[in-house]
Amino acid sequence: MNQLLLQQETSKELADFPHIKEFAYKKNTTIQLNSFNVGLMDGIGIYYVLEGKHNWVIGSTEHTLYPGDIAVILPGENFGGKNNILNIGSLMWVRLDVHSRKQLIGDWSQLTKKERHSLEQILSVNKDLLVLNIKEAQPLFFELKHELQHAEVGFSTRVAQLLDHLFIIICRQLIRQNHSRRDFPTTFLRLEQTLRQNLARQWTVEEMAAFAGMGTTAFTEKVKNYSGFSPLNYLINLRITEAIKLLKRGEVNVTDIALAIGFYSSQHFSTTFKKLTGYTPSEFRKNNLTFNQQQ
């Protein structure tokens, strides 16, 4: 099968797809020295191994990939061959332009905005786990190749569908893979640690479920059974617990505390805090400081 390298601005096949920076099918019969240097990924790259054993640097970690493995490299991640070598074997890849590091899937997608956001969250939260074995990706890459080369009727829509399909199966496999290797108590502990370290982040249930390697519905039921709270209420409890610690210190103003722990405003923080503790943050701080001074 002939090799193929399509690049934006130089390949007419990509004229209708400004979001596709590069599409390639490459077959190496010899080891290529100094041809795969490690550098920062511009856009998002999805690489699929057809043949061979490949040692790659992704982010700060070395990975060994075999046929059927797929690697997703997010914008700004290091990527390249270990020792700058491209090994014997064959690969297919697609590199896509991104609007920003948060918006990984562009407006070309036919997914709903909510679905796109969910997939982007799953990829971002699991950015260190984006080497997966997904053999079902192979026919998608070959169909992409066919659509781009032959431009048959409806090819523009079909290309968008295939790219969407790729993102969907990657995220679903990521969730299944994470779930199969974690017991829930351990996973929940890790999730709580991560939430505590990033309370300012606007976590969604989908994002937390992705971290736990579960679907949203199953995750919500599991958290309710395990903690007695819905995922978002559990997160609010963590935020209020952290707020209590910060209010007791006395040196940080209430608005800064509210923003630091993930509330949209001091009013939102104050309302939630009073609902859960019976005091406004200011009342709590005043009472607590007065109590400490009397000790």
PDB file of C-alpha atoms in Angstrom:
ATOM      1  CA  MET A   1       0.000   0.000   0.000  1.00  0.00           C
ATOM      2  CA  ASN A   2       1.353   3.424  -0.938  1.00  0.00           C
ATOM      3  CA  GLN A   3       2.476   5.761   1.801  1.00  0.00           C
ATOM      4  CA  LEU A   4       0.698   9.037   2.190  1.00  0.00           C
ATOM      5  CA  LEU A   5       1.452  12.414   3.734  1.00  0.00           C
ATOM      6  CA  LEU A   6      -1.167  15.140   3.475  1.00  0.00           C
ATOM      7  CA  GLN A   7      -0.354  18.534   4.967  1.00  0.00           C
ATOM      8  CA  GLN A   8      -2.416  21.653   5.277  1.00  0.00           C
ATOM      9  CA  GLU A   9      -1.614  24.385   2.720  1.00  0.00           C
ATOM     10  CA  THR A  10       0.294  21.969   0.473  1.00  0.00           C
ATOM     11  CA  SER A  11      -2.182  19.121  -0.081  1.00  0.00           C
ATOM     12  CA  LYS A  12      -5.325  19.805  -2.092  1.00  0.00           C
ATOM     13  CA  GLU A  13      -7.023  16.906  -0.300  1.00  0.00           C
ATOM     14  CA  LEU A  14      -7.124  19.030   2.882  1.00  0.00           C
ATOM     15  CA  ALA A  15      -8.500  22.166   1.237  1.00  0.00           C
ATOM     16  CA  ASP A  16     -11.956  21.530   2.690  1.00  0.00           C
ATOM     17  CA  PHE A  17     -10.568  20.650   6.115  1.00  0.00           C
ATOM     18  CA  PRO A  18      -8.669  23.585   7.620  1.00  0.00           C
ATOM     19  CA  HIS A  19      -8.794  21.887  11.020  1.00  0.00           C
ATOM     20  CA  ILE A  20      -6.725  18.928   9.771  1.00  0.00           C
ATOM     21  CA  LYS A  21      -3.098  19.985   9.935  1.00  0.00           C
ATOM     22  CA  GLU A  22      -1.739  16.638   8.778  1.00  0.00           C
ATOM     23  CA  PHE A  23      -2.845  13.131   7.881  1.00  0.00           C
ATOM     24  CA  ALA A  24      -0.315  10.403   7.223  1.00  0.00           C
ATOM     25  CA  TYR A  25       0.227   6.753   6.537  1.00  0.00           C
ATOM     26  CA  LYS A  26       3.896   5.878   6.938  1.00  0.00           C
ATOM     27  CA  LYS A  27       5.720   2.595   6.553  1.00  0.00           C
ATOM     28  CA  ASN A  28       9.378   2.272   7.615  1.00  0.00           C
ATOM     29  CA  THR A  29      11.475  -0.644   6.423  1.00  0.00           C
ATOM     30  CA  THR A  30      14.613   0.634   8.172  1.00  0.00           C
ATOM     31  CA  ILE A  31      15.297   2.417  11.449  1.00  0.00           C
ATOM     32  CA  GLN A  32      15.386   6.154  10.799  1.00  0.00           C
ATOM     33  CA  LEU A  33      17.930   7.951  12.963  1.00  0.00           C
ATOM     34  CA  ASN A  34      17.431  11.576  14.013  1.00  0.00           C
ATOM     35  CA  SER A  35      14.121  11.725  12.186  1.00  0.00           C
ATOM     36  CA  PHE A  36      11.667  11.800  15.062  1.00  0.00           C
ATOM     37  CA  ASN A  37      12.956  14.415  17.460  1.00  0.00           C
ATOM     38  CA  VAL A  38      11.074  15.170  20.654  1.00  0.00           C
ATOM     39  CA  GLY A  39       9.213  18.465  20.460  1.00  0.00           C
ATOM     40  CA  LEU A  40       6.065  20.162  21.652  1.00  0.00           C
ATOM     41  CA  MET A  41       2.834  19.070  19.981  1.00  0.00           C
ATOM     42  CA  ASP A  42       1.151  21.846  18.085  1.00  0.00           C
ATOM     43  CA  GLY A  43      -2.560  21.011  18.113  1.00  0.00           C
ATOM     44  CA  ILE A  44      -3.738  17.528  19.028  1.00  0.00           C
ATOM     45  CA  GLY A  45      -2.224  14.391  17.523  1.00  0.00           C
ATOM     46  CA  ILE A  46      -3.723  10.906  17.300  1.00  0.00           C
ATOM     47  CA  TYR A  47      -1.193   8.233  16.320  1.00  0.00           C
ATOM     48  CA  TYR A  48      -2.096   4.622  15.557  1.00  0.00           C
ATOM     49  CA  VAL A  49       0.434   1.764  15.352  1.00  0.00           C
ATOM     50  CA  LEU A  50      -0.173  -0.724  12.556  1.00  0.00           C
ATOM     51  CA  GLU A  51       3.096  -2.643  12.730  1.00  0.00           C
ATOM     52  CA  GLY A  52       6.270  -2.755  14.804  1.00  0.00           C
ATOM     53  CA  LYS A  53       7.411  -1.841  18.286  1.00  0.00           C
ATOM     54  CA  HIS A  54       7.796   1.857  18.948  1.00  0.00           C
ATOM     55  CA  ASN A  55       9.454   3.610  21.869  1.00  0.00           C
ATOM     56  CA  TRP A  56       8.103   7.121  22.211  1.00  0.00           C
ATOM     57  CA  VAL A  57       8.365   9.995  24.617  1.00  0.00           C
ATOM     58  CA  ILE A  58       4.953  11.447  25.417  1.00  0.00           C
ATOM     59  CA  GLY A  59       4.876  14.268  27.923  1.00  0.00           C
ATOM     60  CA  SER A  60       7.539  13.351  30.471  1.00  0.00           C
ATOM     61  CA  THR A  61       7.082   9.582  30.154  1.00  0.00           C
ATOM     62  CA  GLU A  62       8.511   6.907  27.862  1.00  0.00           C
ATOM     63  CA  HIS A  63       6.000   4.507  26.337  1.00  0.00           C
ATOM     64  CA  THR A  64       6.394   1.333  24.290  1.00  0.00           C
ATOM     65  CA  LEU A  65       3.635   0.885  21.736  1.00  0.00           C
ATOM     66  CA  TYR A  66       2.660  -2.193  19.756  1.00  0.00           C
ATOM     67  CA  PRO A  67       0.180  -2.848  16.919  1.00  0.00           C
ATOM     68  CA  GLY A  68      -3.304  -1.760  17.883  1.00  0.00           C
ATOM     69  CA  ASP A  69      -2.031   0.919  20.267  1.00  0.00           C
ATOM     70  CA  ILE A  70      -3.142   4.483  19.885  1.00  0.00           C
ATOM     71  CA  ALA A  71      -1.521   7.546  21.420  1.00  0.00           C
ATOM     72  CA  VAL A  72      -3.251  10.869  21.885  1.00  0.00           C
ATOM     73  CA  ILE A  73      -0.891  13.796  22.332  1.00  0.00           C
ATOM     74  CA  LEU A  74      -2.487  16.932  23.690  1.00  0.00           C
ATOM     75  CA  PRO A  75      -1.397  20.476  22.786  1.00  0.00           C
ATOM     76  CA  GLY A  76       1.840  21.491  24.466  1.00  0.00           C
ATOM     77  CA  GLU A  77       2.898  17.923  25.316  1.00  0.00           C
ATOM     78  CA  ASN A  78       6.346  16.663  24.402  1.00  0.00           C
ATOM     79  CA  PHE A  79       6.265  14.016  21.713  1.00  0.00           C
ATOM     80  CA  GLY A  80       8.854  12.125  19.701  1.00  0.00           C
ATOM     81  CA  GLY A  81      10.857   8.940  19.400  1.00  0.00           C
ATOM     82  CA  LYS A  82      13.121   7.791  22.210  1.00  0.00           C
ATOM     83  CA  ASN A  83      16.655   8.829  21.187  1.00  0.00           C
ATOM     84  CA  ASN A  84      14.998  10.659  18.250  1.00  0.00           C
ATOM     85  CA  ILE A  85      14.525   7.352  16.415  1.00  0.00           C
ATOM     86  CA  LEU A  86      11.578   6.258  14.303  1.00  0.00           C
ATOM     87  CA  ASN A  87      11.529   2.475  14.439  1.00  0.00           C
ATOM     88  CA  ILE A  88      10.700  -0.074  11.749  1.00  0.00           C
ATOM     89  CA  GLY A  89       6.972  -0.483  11.316  1.00  0.00           C
ATOM     90  CA  SER A  90       3.970   1.355  10.014  1.00  0.00           C
ATOM     91  CA  LEU A  91       1.837   4.115  11.478  1.00  0.00           C
ATOM     92  CA  MET A  92      -1.136   6.265  10.685  1.00  0.00           C
ATOM     93  CA  TRP A  93      -1.808   9.590  12.306  1.00  0.00           C
ATOM     94  CA  VAL A  94      -3.904  12.685  12.143  1.00  0.00           C
ATOM     95  CA  ARG A  95      -3.012  16.056  13.645  1.00  0.00           C
ATOM     96  CA  LEU A  96      -5.783  18.544  14.269  1.00  0.00           C
ATOM     97  CA  ASP A  97      -5.758  22.245  14.939  1.00  0.00           C
ATOM     98  CA  VAL A  98      -7.315  23.342  18.235  1.00  0.00           C
ATOM     99  CA  HIS A  99      -8.968  26.566  19.278  1.00  0.00           C
ATOM    100  CA  SER A 100      -7.276  26.443  22.683  1.00  0.00           C
ATOM    101  CA  ARG A 101      -5.871  23.905  25.100  1.00  0.00           C
ATOM    102  CA  LYS A 102      -9.339  23.697  26.671  1.00  0.00           C
ATOM    103  CA  GLN A 103     -11.256  23.424  23.403  1.00  0.00           C
ATOM    104  CA  LEU A 104      -9.682  20.380  21.825  1.00  0.00           C
ATOM    105  CA  ILE A 105     -12.543  19.465  19.479  1.00  0.00           C
ATOM    106  CA  GLY A 106     -13.375  22.233  17.053  1.00  0.00           C
ATOM    107  CA  ASP A 107     -16.579  23.489  15.501  1.00  0.00           C
ATOM    108  CA  TRP A 108     -16.071  21.020  12.657  1.00  0.00           C
ATOM    109  CA  SER A 109     -17.450  18.340  14.975  1.00  0.00           C
ATOM    110  CA  GLN A 110     -21.027  17.111  14.657  1.00  0.00           C
ATOM    111  CA  LEU A 111     -21.192  16.303  18.355  1.00  0.00           C
ATOM    112  CA  THR A 112     -23.324  18.474  20.600  1.00  0.00           C
ATOM    113  CA  LYS A 113     -21.547  21.154  22.590  1.00  0.00           C
ATOM    114  CA  LYS A 114     -22.174  19.181  25.775  1.00  0.00           C
ATOM    115  CA  GLU A 115     -20.746  15.995  24.262  1.00  0.00           C
ATOM    116  CA  ARG A 116     -17.678  17.815  23.010  1.00  0.00           C
ATOM    117  CA  HIS A 117     -17.095  19.370  26.402  1.00  0.00           C
ATOM    118  CA  SER A 118     -17.449  15.992  28.087  1.00  0.00           C
ATOM    119  CA  LEU A 119     -14.913  14.340  25.767  1.00  0.00           C
ATOM    120  CA  GLU A 120     -12.497  17.242  26.204  1.00  0.00           C
ATOM    121  CA  GLN A 121     -12.773  16.951  29.973  1.00  0.00           C
ATOM    122  CA  ILE A 122     -12.124  13.208  29.843  1.00  0.00           C
ATOM    123  CA  LEU A 123      -9.008  13.707  27.724  1.00  0.00           C
ATOM    124  CA  SER A 124      -7.693  16.540  29.872  1.00  0.00           C
ATOM    125  CA  VAL A 125      -8.241  14.802  33.206  1.00  0.00           C
ATOM    126  CA  ASN A 126      -6.563  11.617  31.952  1.00  0.00           C
ATOM    127  CA  LYS A 127      -3.776  13.282  29.999  1.00  0.00           C
ATOM    128  CA  ASP A 128      -1.159  10.953  31.509  1.00  0.00           C
ATOM    129  CA  LEU A 129      -3.064   7.829  30.406  1.00  0.00           C
ATOM    130  CA  LEU A 130      -3.590   8.518  26.739  1.00  0.00           C
ATOM    131  CA  VAL A 131      -1.860   5.438  25.345  1.00  0.00           C
ATOM    132  CA  LEU A 132      -4.499   2.804  24.750  1.00  0.00           C
ATOM    133  CA  ASN A 133      -5.010  -0.390  22.804  1.00  0.00           C
ATOM    134  CA  ILE A 134      -7.928   0.205  20.439  1.00  0.00           C
ATOM    135  CA  LYS A 135      -7.862  -2.105  17.449  1.00  0.00           C
ATOM    136  CA  GLU A 136     -11.213  -0.787  16.243  1.00  0.00           C
ATOM    137  CA  ALA A 137      -9.461   2.490  15.420  1.00  0.00           C
ATOM    138  CA  GLN A 138      -7.666   0.893  12.475  1.00  0.00           C
ATOM    139  CA  PRO A 139     -10.639   0.770  10.042  1.00  0.00           C
ATOM    140  CA  LEU A 140     -11.479   4.355  10.982  1.00  0.00           C
ATOM    141  CA  PHE A 141      -8.018   5.532   9.960  1.00  0.00           C
ATOM    142  CA  PHE A 142      -8.201   3.646   6.663  1.00  0.00           C
ATOM    143  CA  GLU A 143     -11.659   5.028   5.965  1.00  0.00           C
ATOM    144  CA  LEU A 144     -10.369   8.524   6.722  1.00  0.00           C
ATOM    145  CA  LYS A 145      -7.589   7.930   4.239  1.00  0.00           C
ATOM    146  CA  HIS A 146     -10.084   6.786   1.598  1.00  0.00           C
ATOM    147  CA  GLU A 147     -12.435   9.726   2.151  1.00  0.00           C
ATOM    148  CA  LEU A 148      -9.642  12.296   1.987  1.00  0.00           C
ATOM    149  CA  GLN A 149      -8.134  10.789  -1.154  1.00  0.00           C
ATOM    150  CA  HIS A 150     -11.299  10.119  -3.152  1.00  0.00           C
ATOM    151  CA  ALA A 151     -13.597  12.997  -2.139  1.00  0.00           C
ATOM    152  CA  GLU A 152     -16.773  11.136  -2.988  1.00  0.00           C
ATOM    153  CA  VAL A 153     -20.168  12.700  -2.412  1.00  0.00           C
ATOM    154  CA  GLY A 154     -20.697  13.493   1.271  1.00  0.00           C
ATOM    155  CA  PHE A 155     -16.994  13.117   2.088  1.00  0.00           C
ATOM    156  CA  SER A 156     -16.835  16.292   4.157  1.00  0.00           C
ATOM    157  CA  THR A 157     -19.559  15.068   6.511  1.00  0.00           C
ATOM    158  CA  ARG A 158     -18.092  11.582   6.614  1.00  0.00           C
ATOM    159  CA  VAL A 159     -14.648  12.888   7.595  1.00  0.00           C
ATOM    160  CA  ALA A 160     -16.191  14.819  10.494  1.00  0.00           C
ATOM    161  CA  GLN A 161     -18.107  11.700  11.574  1.00  0.00           C
ATOM    162  CA  LEU A 162     -14.960   9.576  11.495  1.00  0.00           C
ATOM    163  CA  LEU A 163     -13.005  12.069  13.588  1.00  0.00           C
ATOM    164  CA  ASP A 164     -15.875  12.259  16.072  1.00  0.00           C
ATOM    165  CA  HIS A 165     -15.954   8.465  16.143  1.00  0.00           C
ATOM    166  CA  LEU A 166     -12.241   8.368  16.920  1.00  0.00           C
ATOM    167  CA  PHE A 167     -12.626  10.716  19.883  1.00  0.00           C
ATOM    168  CA  ILE A 168     -15.625   8.747  21.180  1.00  0.00           C
ATOM    169  CA  ILE A 169     -13.951   5.330  21.118  1.00  0.00           C
ATOM    170  CA  ILE A 170     -10.781   6.763  22.673  1.00  0.00           C
ATOM    171  CA  CYS A 171     -12.726   8.246  25.592  1.00  0.00           C
ATOM    172  CA  ARG A 172     -14.883   5.155  26.069  1.00  0.00           C
ATOM    173  CA  GLN A 173     -11.831   2.888  26.072  1.00  0.00           C
ATOM    174  CA  LEU A 174     -10.089   5.224  28.492  1.00  0.00           C
ATOM    175  CA  ILE A 175     -13.018   4.968  30.895  1.00  0.00           C
ATOM    176  CA  ARG A 176     -13.229   1.165  30.571  1.00  0.00           C
ATOM    177  CA  GLN A 177      -9.485   0.762  31.034  1.00  0.00           C
ATOM    178  CA  ASN A 178      -9.398   2.933  34.128  1.00  0.00           C
ATOM    179  CA  HIS A 179     -12.429   1.232  35.629  1.00  0.00           C
ATOM    180  CA  SER A 180     -11.076  -2.280  35.145  1.00  0.00           C
ATOM    181  CA  ARG A 181      -7.919  -1.597  37.121  1.00  0.00           C
ATOM    182  CA  ARG A 182      -9.353   0.314  40.065  1.00  0.00           C
ATOM    183  CA  ASP A 183     -11.463  -0.654  43.019  1.00  0.00           C
ATOM    184  CA  PHE A 184     -13.871   2.089  43.947  1.00  0.00           C
ATOM    185  CA  PRO A 185     -12.658   2.968  47.489  1.00  0.00           C
ATOM    186  CA  THR A 186      -9.129   3.470  46.184  1.00  0.00           C
ATOM    187  CA  THR A 187     -10.427   5.395  43.210  1.00  0.00           C
ATOM    188  CA  PHE A 188     -12.638   7.552  45.392  1.00  0.00           C
ATOM    189  CA  LEU A 189      -9.722   8.362  47.691  1.00  0.00           C
ATOM    190  CA  ARG A 190      -7.608   9.409  44.714  1.00  0.00           C
ATOM    191  CA  LEU A 191     -10.462  11.476  43.347  1.00  0.00           C
ATOM    192  CA  GLU A 192     -10.949  13.241  46.675  1.00  0.00           C
ATOM    193  CA  GLN A 193      -7.226  14.030  46.864  1.00  0.00           C
ATOM    194  CA  THR A 194      -7.346  15.444  43.350  1.00  0.00           C
ATOM    195  CA  LEU A 195     -10.443  17.507  44.109  1.00  0.00           C
ATOM    196  CA  ARG A 196      -8.859  18.929  47.264  1.00  0.00           C
ATOM    197  CA  GLN A 197      -5.783  19.941  45.277  1.00  0.00           C
ATOM    198  CA  ASN A 198      -7.910  21.644  42.610  1.00  0.00           C
ATOM    199  CA  LEU A 199     -10.928  23.066  44.402  1.00  0.00           C
ATOM    200  CA  ALA A 200     -10.890  26.225  42.300  1.00  0.00           C
ATOM    201  CA  ARG A 201     -11.526  24.186  39.168  1.00  0.00           C
ATOM    202  CA  GLN A 202     -15.129  24.067  37.970  1.00  0.00           C
ATOM    203  CA  TRP A 203     -15.469  20.297  38.151  1.00  0.00           C
ATOM    204  CA  THR A 204     -18.366  18.658  36.355  1.00  0.00           C
ATOM    205  CA  VAL A 205     -19.865  15.278  37.207  1.00  0.00           C
ATOM    206  CA  GLU A 206     -18.725  14.023  33.800  1.00  0.00           C
ATOM    207  CA  GLU A 207     -15.178  15.052  34.592  1.00  0.00           C
ATOM    208  CA  MET A 208     -15.202  13.373  37.997  1.00  0.00           C
ATOM    209  CA  ALA A 209     -16.757  10.240  36.501  1.00  0.00           C
ATOM    210  CA  ALA A 210     -14.054  10.160  33.844  1.00  0.00           C
ATOM    211  CA  PHE A 211     -11.379  10.371  36.516  1.00  0.00           C
ATOM    212  CA  ALA A 212     -13.003   7.408  38.255  1.00  0.00           C
ATOM    213  CA  GLY A 213     -13.166   5.528  34.980  1.00  0.00           C
ATOM    214  CA  MET A 214     -16.943   5.216  34.996  1.00  0.00           C
ATOM    215  CA  GLY A 215     -19.971   6.434  33.140  1.00  0.00           C
ATOM    216  CA  THR A 216     -21.779   9.394  34.683  1.00  0.00           C
ATOM    217  CA  THR A 217     -24.865   7.485  35.849  1.00  0.00           C
ATOM    218  CA  ALA A 218     -22.934   4.597  37.411  1.00  0.00           C
ATOM    219  CA  PHE A 219     -20.514   7.013  39.054  1.00  0.00           C
ATOM    220  CA  THR A 220     -23.290   9.102  40.583  1.00  0.00           C
ATOM    221  CA  GLU A 221     -24.979   6.022  42.046  1.00  0.00           C
ATOM    222  CA  LYS A 222     -21.676   4.707  43.368  1.00  0.00           C
ATOM    223  CA  VAL A 223     -20.801   7.985  45.085  1.00  0.00           C
ATOM    224  CA  LYS A 224     -24.271   8.243  46.638  1.00  0.00           C
ATOM    225  CA  ASN A 225     -24.034   4.709  48.001  1.00  0.00           C
ATOM    226  CA  TYR A 226     -20.486   5.224  49.215  1.00  0.00           C
ATOM    227  CA  SER A 227     -20.726   8.705  50.729  1.00  0.00           C
ATOM    228  CA  GLY A 228     -24.405   9.514  51.037  1.00  0.00           C
ATOM    229  CA  PHE A 229     -23.971  12.572  48.827  1.00  0.00           C
ATOM    230  CA  SER A 230     -24.302  13.295  45.151  1.00  0.00           C
ATOM    231  CA  PRO A 231     -20.925  14.006  43.497  1.00  0.00           C
ATOM    232  CA  LEU A 232     -21.538  17.765  43.380  1.00  0.00           C
ATOM    233  CA  ASN A 233     -22.760  17.903  46.979  1.00  0.00           C
ATOM    234  CA  TYR A 234     -19.699  15.936  48.045  1.00  0.00           C
ATOM    235  CA  LEU A 235     -17.546  18.479  46.247  1.00  0.00           C
ATOM    236  CA  ILE A 236     -19.373  21.331  47.994  1.00  0.00           C
ATOM    237  CA  ASN A 237     -18.692  19.698  51.345  1.00  0.00           C
ATOM    238  CA  LEU A 238     -14.995  19.539  50.511  1.00  0.00           C
ATOM    239  CA  ARG A 239     -15.072  23.228  49.598  1.00  0.00           C
ATOM    240  CA  ILE A 240     -16.798  24.218  52.818  1.00  0.00           C
ATOM    241  CA  THR A 241     -14.347  22.138  54.866  1.00  0.00           C
ATOM    242  CA  GLU A 242     -11.473  23.969  53.212  1.00  0.00           C
ATOM    243  CA  ALA A 243     -13.255  27.294  53.737  1.00  0.00           C
ATOM    244  CA  ILE A 244     -13.530  26.633  57.462  1.00  0.00           C
ATOM    245  CA  LYS A 245      -9.783  26.057  57.655  1.00  0.00           C
ATOM    246  CA  LEU A 246      -9.045  29.266  55.773  1.00  0.00           C
ATOM    247  CA  LEU A 247     -11.549  31.371  57.727  1.00  0.00           C
ATOM    248  CA  LYS A 248      -9.969  30.282  61.006  1.00  0.00           C
ATOM    249  CA  ARG A 249      -6.639  31.716  59.880  1.00  0.00           C
ATOM    250  CA  GLY A 250      -8.134  35.172  59.695  1.00  0.00           C
ATOM    251  CA  GLU A 251      -5.651  36.705  57.253  1.00  0.00           C
ATOM    252  CA  VAL A 252      -7.415  35.954  53.928  1.00  0.00           C
ATOM    253  CA  ASN A 253     -10.478  37.940  52.925  1.00  0.00           C
ATOM    254  CA  VAL A 254     -13.758  36.188  52.241  1.00  0.00           C
ATOM    255  CA  THR A 255     -13.881  36.954  48.524  1.00  0.00           C
ATOM    256  CA  ASP A 256     -10.415  35.491  47.959  1.00  0.00           C
ATOM    257  CA  ILE A 257     -11.420  32.368  49.887  1.00  0.00           C
ATOM    258  CA  ALA A 258     -14.583  32.021  47.803  1.00  0.00           C
ATOM    259  CA  LEU A 259     -12.685  32.149  44.515  1.00  0.00           C
ATOM    260  CA  ALA A 260      -9.849  29.951  45.781  1.00  0.00           C
ATOM    261  CA  ILE A 261     -12.188  27.090  46.601  1.00  0.00           C
ATOM    262  CA  GLY A 262     -14.312  27.235  43.460  1.00  0.00           C
ATOM    263  CA  PHE A 263     -17.308  29.477  44.180  1.00  0.00           C
ATOM    264  CA  TYR A 264     -18.349  31.940  41.512  1.00  0.00           C
ATOM    265  CA  SER A 265     -18.700  34.855  43.934  1.00  0.00           C
ATOM    266  CA  SER A 266     -18.569  35.774  47.599  1.00  0.00           C
ATOM    267  CA  GLN A 267     -22.392  35.865  47.600  1.00  0.00           C
ATOM    268  CA  HIS A 268     -22.608  32.326  46.253  1.00  0.00           C
ATOM    269  CA  PHE A 269     -20.059  31.237  48.839  1.00  0.00           C
ATOM    270  CA  SER A 270     -21.845  33.055  51.656  1.00  0.00           C
ATOM    271  CA  THR A 271     -25.241  31.561  50.793  1.00  0.00           C
ATOM    272  CA  THR A 272     -23.871  28.025  50.569  1.00  0.00           C
ATOM    273  CA  PHE A 273     -21.761  28.382  53.703  1.00  0.00           C
ATOM    274  CA  LYS A 274     -24.718  29.617  55.770  1.00  0.00           C
ATOM    275  CA  LYS A 275     -26.940  26.847  54.429  1.00  0.00           C
ATOM    276  CA  LEU A 276     -24.474  24.188  55.588  1.00  0.00           C
ATOM    277  CA  THR A 277     -23.142  25.738  58.827  1.00  0.00           C
ATOM    278  CA  GLY A 278     -25.848  28.133  59.986  1.00  0.00           C
ATOM    279  CA  TYR A 279     -23.446  31.092  59.801  1.00  0.00           C
ATOM    280  CA  THR A 280     -22.271  33.434  57.115  1.00  0.00           C
ATOM    281  CA  PRO A 281     -18.510  33.251  56.528  1.00  0.00           C
ATOM    282  CA  SER A 282     -18.069  36.599  58.293  1.00  0.00           C
ATOM    283  CA  GLU A 283     -20.120  35.481  61.304  1.00  0.00           C
ATOM    284  CA  PHE A 284     -18.189  32.229  61.457  1.00  0.00           C
ATOM    285  CA  ARG A 285     -14.855  34.020  61.341  1.00  0.00           C
ATOM    286  CA  LYS A 286     -15.890  36.570  63.955  1.00  0.00           C
ATOM    287  CA  ASN A 287     -17.167  33.920  66.348  1.00  0.00           C
ATOM    288  CA  ASN A 288     -14.162  31.718  65.818  1.00  0.00           C
ATOM    289  CA  LEU A 289     -11.613  34.515  66.264  1.00  0.00           C
ATOM    290  CA  THR A 290     -13.393  35.752  69.372  1.00  0.00           C
ATOM    291  CA  PHE A 291     -13.401  32.231  70.759  1.00  0.00           C
ATOM    292  CA  ASN A 292      -9.681  31.833  70.080  1.00  0.00           C
ATOM    293  CA  GLN A 293      -8.873  35.164  71.723  1.00  0.00           C
ATOM    294  CA  GLN A 294     -10.740  34.088  74.849  1.00  0.00           C
ATOM    295  CA  GLN A 295      -8.683  30.875  75.143  1.00  0.00           C
TER     296      GLN A 295
END
